[in-house]
XYZ file of N, CA and C in Angstrom:
669
model
N 18.359 28.215 28.075
C 17.501 27.697 29.628
C 17.968 26.333 29.716
N 17.875 26.210 31.198
C 17.782 24.577 31.859
C 16.820 24.390 32.638
N 15.986 23.023 32.298
C 15.089 22.605 33.579
C 15.774 21.663 34.304
N 16.257 21.651 35.553
C 16.820 20.517 36.344
C 15.633 20.086 37.512
N 15.584 18.740 37.134
C 14.924 17.285 38.023
C 15.381 16.666 38.443
N 15.858 16.544 39.647
C 16.456 15.824 40.552
C 16.204 14.496 40.501
N 17.198 13.445 39.891
C 18.550 13.065 39.425
C 18.765 13.456 38.294
N 18.539 14.017 37.141
C 18.322 13.810 36.022
C 19.091 15.053 35.408
N 20.148 14.421 34.199
C 20.768 15.793 34.075
C 19.769 16.952 33.310
N 20.035 18.080 32.911
C 19.371 19.299 32.961
C 18.809 18.799 31.931
N 17.760 19.121 31.428
C 17.426 19.270 29.815
C 16.970 20.797 29.396
N 17.432 20.338 28.408
C 17.555 22.024 27.999
C 16.660 22.245 26.945
N 16.087 24.315 26.634
C 15.334 24.913 26.580
C 15.536 25.783 25.906
N 15.550 25.774 25.042
C 16.015 27.541 24.024
C 14.940 27.691 22.827
N 15.212 29.021 21.876
C 14.508 28.999 21.049
C 14.717 28.128 19.667
N 15.635 27.372 19.495
C 16.807 26.811 18.407
C 15.364 26.051 17.817
N 14.551 25.178 18.869
C 13.795 24.421 18.398
C 12.795 23.595 19.968
N 11.299 23.508 19.293
C 10.876 23.111 21.089
C 11.410 21.819 21.521
N 11.223 21.352 22.702
C 11.452 21.078 23.731
C 10.299 19.827 24.017
N 10.564 18.389 23.903
C 9.541 17.589 24.180
C 9.963 16.709 25.129
N 9.070 16.345 26.500
C 9.314 15.531 26.994
C 8.251 14.781 27.467
N 8.444 13.458 27.649
C 7.881 12.532 27.580
C 7.866 11.511 28.714
N 6.822 10.319 29.506
C 6.826 10.066 30.468
C 5.874 9.282 30.424
N 6.008 7.788 30.839
C 4.805 6.384 31.331
C 5.410 6.859 32.889
N 5.748 7.313 33.488
C 6.159 7.237 34.805
C 5.060 8.587 35.791
N 3.786 7.869 36.484
C 2.868 9.016 37.170
C 3.804 9.909 37.897
N 4.708 9.283 38.621
C 5.396 10.137 40.207
C 6.416 11.075 39.022
N 6.953 11.325 37.654
C 7.794 12.316 36.836
C 6.929 13.227 36.862
N 5.899 12.556 35.777
C 4.615 13.593 34.852
C 4.377 14.466 36.672
N 3.812 13.838 37.527
C 3.254 14.571 38.782
C 4.174 15.754 38.802
N 5.302 15.109 39.332
C 6.781 16.351 40.098
C 6.966 17.440 38.526
N 6.999 17.281 37.289
C 6.751 18.648 36.533
C 5.409 18.706 36.376
N 4.291 18.613 36.458
C 3.532 19.505 36.315
C 3.638 20.583 37.908
N 3.377 20.113 38.795
C 3.740 20.348 40.078
C 4.682 21.088 40.275
N 5.606 21.123 40.080
C 7.355 21.718 40.004
C 6.755 23.411 38.953
N 6.595 22.551 37.602
C 6.095 24.103 36.659
C 5.699 25.040 37.448
N 3.961 24.442 37.515
C 3.061 25.366 38.565
C 3.410 25.860 39.511
N 4.302 25.583 40.001
C 4.807 26.532 41.458
C 4.520 26.031 42.519
N 3.570 24.477 42.237
C 3.158 23.935 43.532
C 4.422 23.271 44.658
N 5.295 22.850 43.979
C 6.362 21.894 44.895
C 8.058 23.315 44.301
N 8.706 22.819 44.970
C 10.009 22.784 44.328
C 11.052 21.686 43.420
N 10.019 21.239 43.011
C 11.045 20.022 42.541
C 11.498 20.102 41.308
N 11.199 21.095 40.718
C 11.777 21.740 39.406
C 12.720 23.078 39.544
N 13.903 22.881 39.252
C 14.467 24.197 38.975
C 14.847 24.911 37.755
N 14.745 25.930 37.428
C 15.160 26.287 35.738
C 16.051 27.530 36.397
N 17.169 27.630 35.064
C 18.407 27.977 35.593
C 18.897 28.804 34.019
N 19.343 29.883 33.505
C 19.589 30.594 32.525
C 20.766 29.583 31.646
N 21.260 29.725 30.815
C 22.545 29.249 30.279
C 23.667 29.327 30.691
N 23.906 29.724 31.931
C 25.446 30.058 32.413
C 24.861 29.421 34.008
N 23.677 28.392 34.037
C 23.306 27.589 35.356
C 23.040 28.707 36.387
N 22.623 29.294 35.827
C 22.383 30.714 37.205
C 20.585 30.687 37.295
N 20.784 30.332 38.819
C 18.696 29.777 38.954
C 18.214 31.168 38.835
N 16.873 30.714 38.201
C 15.913 31.744 37.963
C 14.582 31.468 38.762
N 14.150 32.268 39.161
C 12.873 31.708 40.194
C 11.855 31.351 39.083
N 11.346 30.524 39.804
C 10.109 29.369 38.290
C 9.110 30.650 37.777
N 8.499 31.364 38.715
C 7.554 32.604 38.423
C 8.427 33.626 37.379
N 9.059 33.691 37.376
C 9.746 34.815 36.128
C 10.151 33.773 34.814
N 10.142 32.486 35.010
C 10.633 32.176 34.208
C 10.192 31.238 33.298
N 8.797 30.714 33.939
C 8.174 29.994 33.261
C 6.707 30.474 33.445
N 6.000 30.219 31.972
C 4.340 30.928 31.505
C 3.814 29.616 31.567
N 2.774 29.058 32.542
C 2.215 28.104 32.294
C 1.005 28.304 31.119
N 1.000 27.083 31.019
C -0.145 26.887 29.358
C -0.971 26.001 29.803
N -0.414 24.756 30.090
C -1.204 23.641 30.425
C -2.407 23.253 28.806
N -2.862 22.493 29.257
C -3.695 21.865 28.293
C -4.583 23.236 27.802
N -4.201 23.638 26.776
C -4.753 24.691 26.028
C -5.926 24.498 25.489
N -6.314 22.964 25.457
C -7.786 23.160 24.583
C -8.755 23.667 25.966
N -8.151 23.075 27.067
C -9.130 23.085 28.302
C -9.022 24.038 29.161
N -7.588 24.310 29.557
C -7.522 25.793 30.144
C -7.249 27.075 30.368
N -6.930 27.183 28.996
C -6.687 28.485 27.838
C -7.736 29.347 27.758
N -7.833 30.569 28.845
C -8.661 31.303 28.163
C -8.248 32.557 27.666
N -8.093 32.820 26.428
C -6.819 33.504 25.651
C -7.044 35.002 26.172
N -8.433 35.064 25.436
C -9.064 37.331 26.293
C -8.169 37.153 28.260
N -8.338 36.074 28.667
C -7.846 36.353 30.228
C -6.499 36.675 30.068
N -5.502 35.267 29.085
C -4.076 35.921 29.371
C -3.713 36.618 28.874
N -4.125 37.073 27.679
C -3.402 37.932 26.558
C -3.839 39.299 26.602
N -5.327 39.173 26.517
C -6.354 40.626 25.801
C -5.666 41.894 26.663
N -5.402 41.845 27.469
C -4.876 43.214 27.992
C -3.326 43.890 27.804
N -2.428 42.914 27.601
C -1.147 43.192 26.833
C -1.587 43.407 25.634
N -2.340 42.666 24.568
C -2.573 42.959 23.405
C -3.405 44.222 22.922
N -4.094 44.520 24.158
C -4.491 46.119 23.696
C -3.657 47.189 23.917
N -2.892 47.003 24.521
C -1.620 48.018 25.336
C -0.558 47.767 23.956
N -0.816 46.767 23.309
C 0.370 46.784 22.101
C -0.713 47.374 20.751
N -1.629 47.236 20.739
C -2.201 47.964 19.240
C -2.345 49.431 19.676
N -2.823 49.720 21.041
C -2.475 51.286 21.445
C -0.829 52.078 20.693
N 0.050 50.943 21.081
C 1.116 51.947 21.185
C 1.796 51.571 19.132
N 0.831 50.754 18.637
C 1.203 51.051 17.007
C 0.516 51.907 16.322
N -0.600 52.639 16.859
C -1.488 53.275 16.303
C -0.526 54.177 15.334
N -0.628 54.282 14.044
C 0.327 55.911 13.880
C -0.293 56.760 13.534
N 0.478 57.981 13.152
C 0.042 59.478 13.825
C -1.484 60.353 12.731
N -1.490 59.254 11.790
C -3.504 59.579 11.271
C -4.077 59.121 11.994
N -4.150 57.708 12.395
C -5.218 57.244 13.338
C -5.174 57.884 14.267
N -4.206 58.152 15.121
C -3.662 58.856 16.267
C -4.786 60.215 15.965
N -4.556 61.217 15.264
C -5.122 62.095 14.842
C -6.939 61.931 14.863
N -6.949 61.012 13.660
C -8.355 60.530 13.710
C -9.159 60.473 15.270
N -8.706 58.822 15.843
C -9.256 59.032 17.431
C -9.115 60.147 18.293
N -8.354 61.055 17.944
C -8.337 61.983 18.488
C -9.794 63.567 18.755
N -9.542 63.667 17.030
C -11.185 63.995 16.665
C -12.352 63.210 17.041
N -11.952 61.833 17.065
C -13.615 61.116 17.323
C -13.924 60.910 19.652
N -12.540 61.311 19.868
C -12.152 61.321 21.613
C -13.077 62.753 21.792
N -12.506 64.070 21.010
C -13.270 65.122 21.614
C -14.594 65.061 21.259
N -15.136 64.273 20.175
C -16.897 64.960 19.832
C -17.670 64.009 20.823
N -16.496 62.840 20.763
C -18.035 61.433 21.494
C -17.544 62.711 23.867
N -16.632 62.787 24.079
C -16.863 63.381 25.021
C -17.444 65.229 25.215
N -17.427 65.967 23.970
C -18.396 66.980 23.878
C -19.771 66.422 23.942
N -20.511 65.524 23.592
C -21.480 65.079 23.735
C -21.915 64.833 25.067
N -21.042 63.692 25.642
C -21.319 63.531 27.148
C -21.370 64.826 28.008
N -20.450 65.889 27.800
C -20.643 66.706 28.708
C -21.758 67.033 28.400
N -21.841 67.803 27.104
C -23.259 68.170 26.664
C -24.808 67.911 27.668
N -24.367 66.316 27.653
C -25.711 65.783 28.827
C -25.477 65.681 29.759
N -24.296 66.441 30.345
C -24.395 66.628 31.822
C -25.289 67.691 32.451
N -25.428 68.796 31.279
C -26.729 69.950 31.517
C -27.887 69.044 31.971
N -28.214 68.192 32.072
C -29.468 67.578 32.219
C -29.806 67.731 33.813
N -28.428 67.769 34.392
C -28.357 67.362 36.153
C -27.966 68.512 36.397
N -28.586 69.183 37.506
C -27.842 70.641 38.015
C -26.511 70.243 39.453
N -25.869 69.515 38.720
C -24.695 69.280 39.521
C -23.284 69.665 39.118
N -22.216 70.381 39.457
C -21.003 70.759 39.318
C -20.246 69.311 38.992
N -20.435 69.019 37.555
C -20.293 67.956 36.578
C -18.498 68.276 35.992
N -18.148 67.234 35.655
C -16.827 67.800 34.127
C -16.813 66.399 33.712
N -16.251 66.755 32.557
C -15.698 65.346 31.594
C -14.049 65.332 31.848
N -13.302 64.525 31.991
C -12.055 64.375 31.500
C -11.599 64.704 30.267
N -10.606 65.743 29.795
C -10.577 65.526 28.676
C -9.349 65.163 27.947
N -8.883 64.261 28.754
C -7.229 63.535 28.470
C -7.981 62.285 27.069
N -6.884 62.131 25.987
C -6.673 61.674 24.903
C -5.946 60.117 25.432
N -6.804 59.193 25.663
C -5.813 57.930 26.012
C -6.184 56.887 25.217
N -5.202 56.760 24.194
C -5.590 55.623 23.118
C -6.200 53.927 23.524
N -5.150 53.870 24.802
C -5.326 52.424 25.224
C -6.699 52.096 25.868
N -7.365 53.681 26.346
C -8.588 52.948 27.249
C -9.674 53.007 25.681
N -9.457 53.278 24.243
C -10.101 53.566 23.791
C -10.506 52.366 23.387
N -8.937 51.942 23.562
C -9.206 50.176 22.197
C -9.695 49.426 23.406
N -9.402 49.645 24.355
C -10.261 48.415 25.799
C -11.442 49.001 25.139
N -12.185 50.086 25.067
C -13.833 50.352 25.270
C -14.424 49.508 24.073
N -13.306 49.485 22.955
C -14.057 48.895 21.832
C -13.875 47.280 21.847
N -13.479 46.581 23.205
C -13.171 45.503 23.433
C -13.029 44.328 22.436
N -11.563 44.781 22.074
C -10.402 43.800 21.175
C -10.165 42.703 21.861
N -10.502 41.267 21.257
C -10.351 40.355 22.165
C -10.675 39.271 20.503
N -10.394 37.936 21.140
C -10.203 36.995 20.167
C -11.257 36.253 20.125
N -11.469 35.785 18.696
C -13.323 35.207 18.495
C -13.454 34.009 18.951
N -14.775 33.809 19.389
C -14.893 32.988 19.932
C -14.974 31.664 19.465
N -14.647 31.381 18.205
C -14.942 30.473 17.641
C -13.594 29.522 17.784
N -12.584 30.049 18.150
C -11.256 28.817 18.521
C -11.868 28.233 19.192
N -12.878 28.400 20.132
C -12.688 27.503 21.081
C -13.416 26.093 20.703
N -13.044 25.756 19.344
C -13.554 24.750 19.329
C -12.821 23.866 18.044
N -11.590 24.806 18.225
C -10.358 24.470 17.223
C -9.201 23.949 18.622
N -8.890 22.672 18.432
C -7.309 22.774 19.341
C -6.738 23.142 18.831
N -5.831 22.855 17.223
C -4.467 23.265 17.210
C -5.038 24.665 16.612
N -6.435 25.260 16.323
C -5.928 26.820 16.488
C -6.037 27.926 18.113
N -6.728 27.194 19.042
C -5.759 27.409 19.979
C -4.719 27.671 20.674
N -4.058 26.479 20.338
C -2.061 26.298 20.629
C -2.019 26.965 19.666
N -2.542 27.113 18.065
C -1.383 27.737 17.342
C -1.481 29.645 17.716
N -2.603 29.928 18.238
C -2.893 31.563 18.487
C -2.309 31.592 19.696
N -1.864 30.625 20.643
C -1.520 31.008 21.787
C 0.213 31.212 21.836
N 0.430 30.303 20.706
C 2.284 30.086 20.722
C 2.253 31.618 19.498
N 1.232 32.186 18.368
C 1.476 33.234 17.822
C 1.446 34.921 18.528
N 0.634 34.405 19.589
C 0.457 36.371 20.719
C 1.373 36.128 21.350
N 1.721 35.035 22.041
C 3.014 35.143 22.876
C 4.186 35.010 22.001
N 4.847 35.118 20.759
C 5.709 35.430 19.770
C 5.326 37.080 19.679
N 4.010 37.445 19.054
C 3.803 38.435 18.989
C 3.987 39.846 20.171
N 4.394 39.292 21.376
C 4.140 39.917 22.504
C 5.285 40.001 23.180
N 6.409 39.256 22.330
C 8.030 39.057 22.384
C 7.766 38.334 24.354
N 7.609 37.632 24.168
C 7.543 36.241 25.469
C 8.496 35.642 25.363
N 9.103 35.938 27.343
C 10.579 35.518 26.805
C 10.334 33.870 27.609
N 9.761 33.943 28.731
C 9.539 32.407 29.665
C 9.000 31.828 29.015
N 9.564 30.393 29.473
C 9.426 29.012 29.100
C 7.788 29.075 29.015
N 7.198 28.856 27.592
C 5.998 28.301 27.503
C 5.840 27.012 27.581
N 4.773 26.545 28.778
C 4.608 25.052 29.160
C 3.507 24.377 28.674
N 2.838 23.511 27.419
C 1.767 23.270 27.486
C 1.775 21.755 27.592
N 0.400 20.999 28.190
C 0.706 19.214 28.404
C -0.597 18.963 27.482
N -0.333 17.755 27.331
C -1.212 16.696 26.653
C -1.525 17.518 24.811
N -0.665 18.004 24.743
C -0.814 18.923 22.817
C -1.338 17.354 22.140
N -0.804 16.456 22.384
C -0.780 15.088 21.310
C -1.991 14.568 21.539
N -2.842 14.855 22.916
C -4.244 14.588 22.540
C -4.867 14.568 21.793
N -4.595 15.571 20.912
C -5.839 16.665 20.074
C -5.343 16.697 18.600
N -3.734 16.495 18.883
C -3.514 16.832 17.014
C -2.937 14.933 16.595
N -2.853 14.772 15.378
C -1.971 14.242 14.634
C -0.519 14.379 14.831
N -0.007 13.035 14.365
C 1.533 13.474 14.377
C 2.334 14.676 13.242
N 1.515 14.522 11.988
C 1.483 15.671 11.218
C 1.171 17.003 11.405
N 0.468 17.163 12.582
C -0.047 18.224 12.593
C 1.145 18.819 13.718
N 0.914 18.061 14.979
C 1.972 17.763 15.469
C 3.768 18.855 15.277
N 3.820 18.054 14.085
C 5.124 18.628 13.422
C 5.173 19.896 13.070
N 3.530 19.967 12.198
C 3.827 21.130 11.341
C 3.585 22.231 12.501
N 2.891 22.555 13.840
C 3.508 23.146 15.027
C 4.463 23.327 15.067
N 5.454 22.265 15.622
C 6.676 22.412 15.604
C 7.515 23.403 14.583
N 7.516 23.014 13.514
C 7.943 23.906 12.274
C 7.679 25.063 12.573
N 6.464 26.149 12.880
C 5.680 26.840 13.292
C 6.482 27.546 14.077
N 6.808 27.258 14.894
C 7.427 27.462 16.426
C 9.014 27.934 15.917
N 9.352 27.059 14.749
C 11.029 27.285 14.936
C 11.286 28.888 14.158
N 9.899 29.365 13.554
C 9.458 30.573 13.548
C 9.434 31.910 14.329
N 9.368 31.477 15.580
C 8.319 32.581 16.155
C 9.728 32.748 17.269
N 10.697 32.030 18.053
C 11.737 32.632 18.921
C 11.115 32.518 20.366
N 10.757 31.273 20.619
C 10.084 30.909 21.853
C 10.764 29.776 22.628
N 10.420 29.616 23.694
C 11.046 28.617 24.618
C 9.867 27.945 24.791
N 9.650 26.833 24.505
C 8.661 25.813 24.173
C 9.057 24.581 24.992
N 8.321 24.179 25.688
C 8.260 22.723 26.419
C 6.649 22.376 26.591
N 6.713 20.725 25.576
C 5.612 19.844 25.787
C 5.893 18.786 26.783
N 4.908 18.791 27.608
C 4.908 17.768 28.502
C 3.484 16.908 28.625
N 4.063 15.196 27.802
C 3.170 14.549 27.482
C 3.051 12.688 28.231
N 1.895 12.787 28.435
C 2.199 11.432 29.354
C 1.984 9.808 28.075
N 2.855 9.479 27.786
C 2.748 8.306 26.684
C 3.283 7.266 27.172
N 2.990 5.955 26.834
C 2.972 4.684 27.535
C 4.531 4.305 26.446
N 5.021 4.652 25.421
C 6.090 4.468 24.188
C 6.691 5.655 24.634
N 8.060 5.087 24.361
C 9.074 6.462 23.367
C 8.576 6.647 21.976
N 8.576 7.960 21.720
C 7.977 8.311 20.117
C 9.242 8.881 19.760
N 10.260 8.922 19.854
C 11.311 9.733 19.253
C 11.616 9.493 18.270
N 10.916 8.720 17.221
C 11.057 8.843 15.549
C 10.165 9.449 15.188
N 9.515 9.784 15.569
C 7.932 10.153 15.076
C 8.344 12.093 15.352
N 8.799 12.386 16.423
C 9.362 13.627 16.967
C 10.524 13.969 16.668
N 11.281 13.779 15.295
C 12.884 14.114 15.345
C 13.325 15.285 15.248
N 11.940 16.124 15.323
C 11.939 17.798 14.644
C 12.358 18.394 16.120
N 11.951 17.630 17.231
C 12.067 18.771 18.539
C 12.981 17.970 19.111
N 13.803 18.934 20.402
C 14.367 17.969 21.167
C 13.846 16.987 21.967
N 13.964 15.888 21.952
C 13.171 15.087 22.596
C 13.791 13.929 24.469
N 12.899 13.876 25.087
C 13.498 12.983 26.023
C 11.990 12.086 26.442
N 12.772 11.285 26.895
C 11.437 10.300 27.556
C 12.334 9.798 28.582
N 10.974 9.916 29.578
C 11.311 8.853 30.895
C 10.654 7.996 31.668
N 11.464 6.427 31.101
C 10.590 5.444 31.893
C 10.014 5.076 32.838
N 9.212 4.161 33.078
C 8.711 3.160 33.976
C 9.748 3.709 35.690
N 10.763 2.855 34.679
C 11.833 2.840 35.717
C 12.771 3.903 35.833
N 12.438 4.968 35.856
C 13.008 6.566 36.133
C 14.345 6.571 35.074
N 14.037 5.435 33.860
C 15.819 6.150 32.844
C 15.177 7.095 32.199
N 16.477 7.828 31.933
C 16.374 9.250 30.849
C 16.803 8.701 29.843
N 16.116 8.837 28.877
C 16.563 8.426 27.347
C 16.104 9.500 26.662
N 17.587 10.487 25.920
C 17.657 11.741 25.418
C 18.116 11.132 23.596
N 17.944 11.966 23.307
C 17.630 12.286 21.284
C 18.055 13.209 20.818
C-alpha cells in the first residue's frame, strides 16, 4: 500500500517490514495524524496499483497504545466470535449439554411466577463465550511493550489487513526493544506504520524498518 502526502513522493507500507516515519516538523506531524484519523483529507491511501482506497477502509488507528488503546473495546467482540468458531466438536457437545442444563434450571424457575413464560432453547456458542466475559488481563495496562505487542499479535490473529498506525512508541521503548518489536512484526503479516516526532534523523538506529525522515525544512530523507 502507499501513503501519499503532497508534495512528497508516496511512502510504501507493506507486510515485508514496518514503516517508520519520523519528523521534527510540527505541521507535517499534525497533517499526518489528522489525515490518518480521518479529520482532514491531507493523506491519501492507495493500493499497490495506486488505486485510491478510502482511509476508513485502509487505516486502523491505534495511536498512542499505552494511553489510548482499550484492548477490550478494540478487540474483545471480534475475539469472542473467533473463539466461538474455533470450538472443536467435543467441546461443542459439552457446551450443548451445559447449555441445556442451564436453560432447564432457568425454565424451572419461571414456575415461581404465574405468567406464560418461555426459555429460548437455541444453542449459540458466541453468546456463551460472551457470557464468560473473555477479555484481556488488566495487568497489561502497566506494561507499554506488553500492550503494543498484544495489539499487534491480536491484529494478526484476527487477520487484520488495514494499516495499523501507532504513534509515540519510541517514547516508551528503548532502541533494542523497538527493534525487537520490528522483528516480531516481520512474522505477523501486518501493514504497520509508526509515526514519531524526533528532532534528529535516526535512520542508523532503525535500519530494520523502512525509514523516512522529514526535517524542519520539509526535506524528505529516505533510507
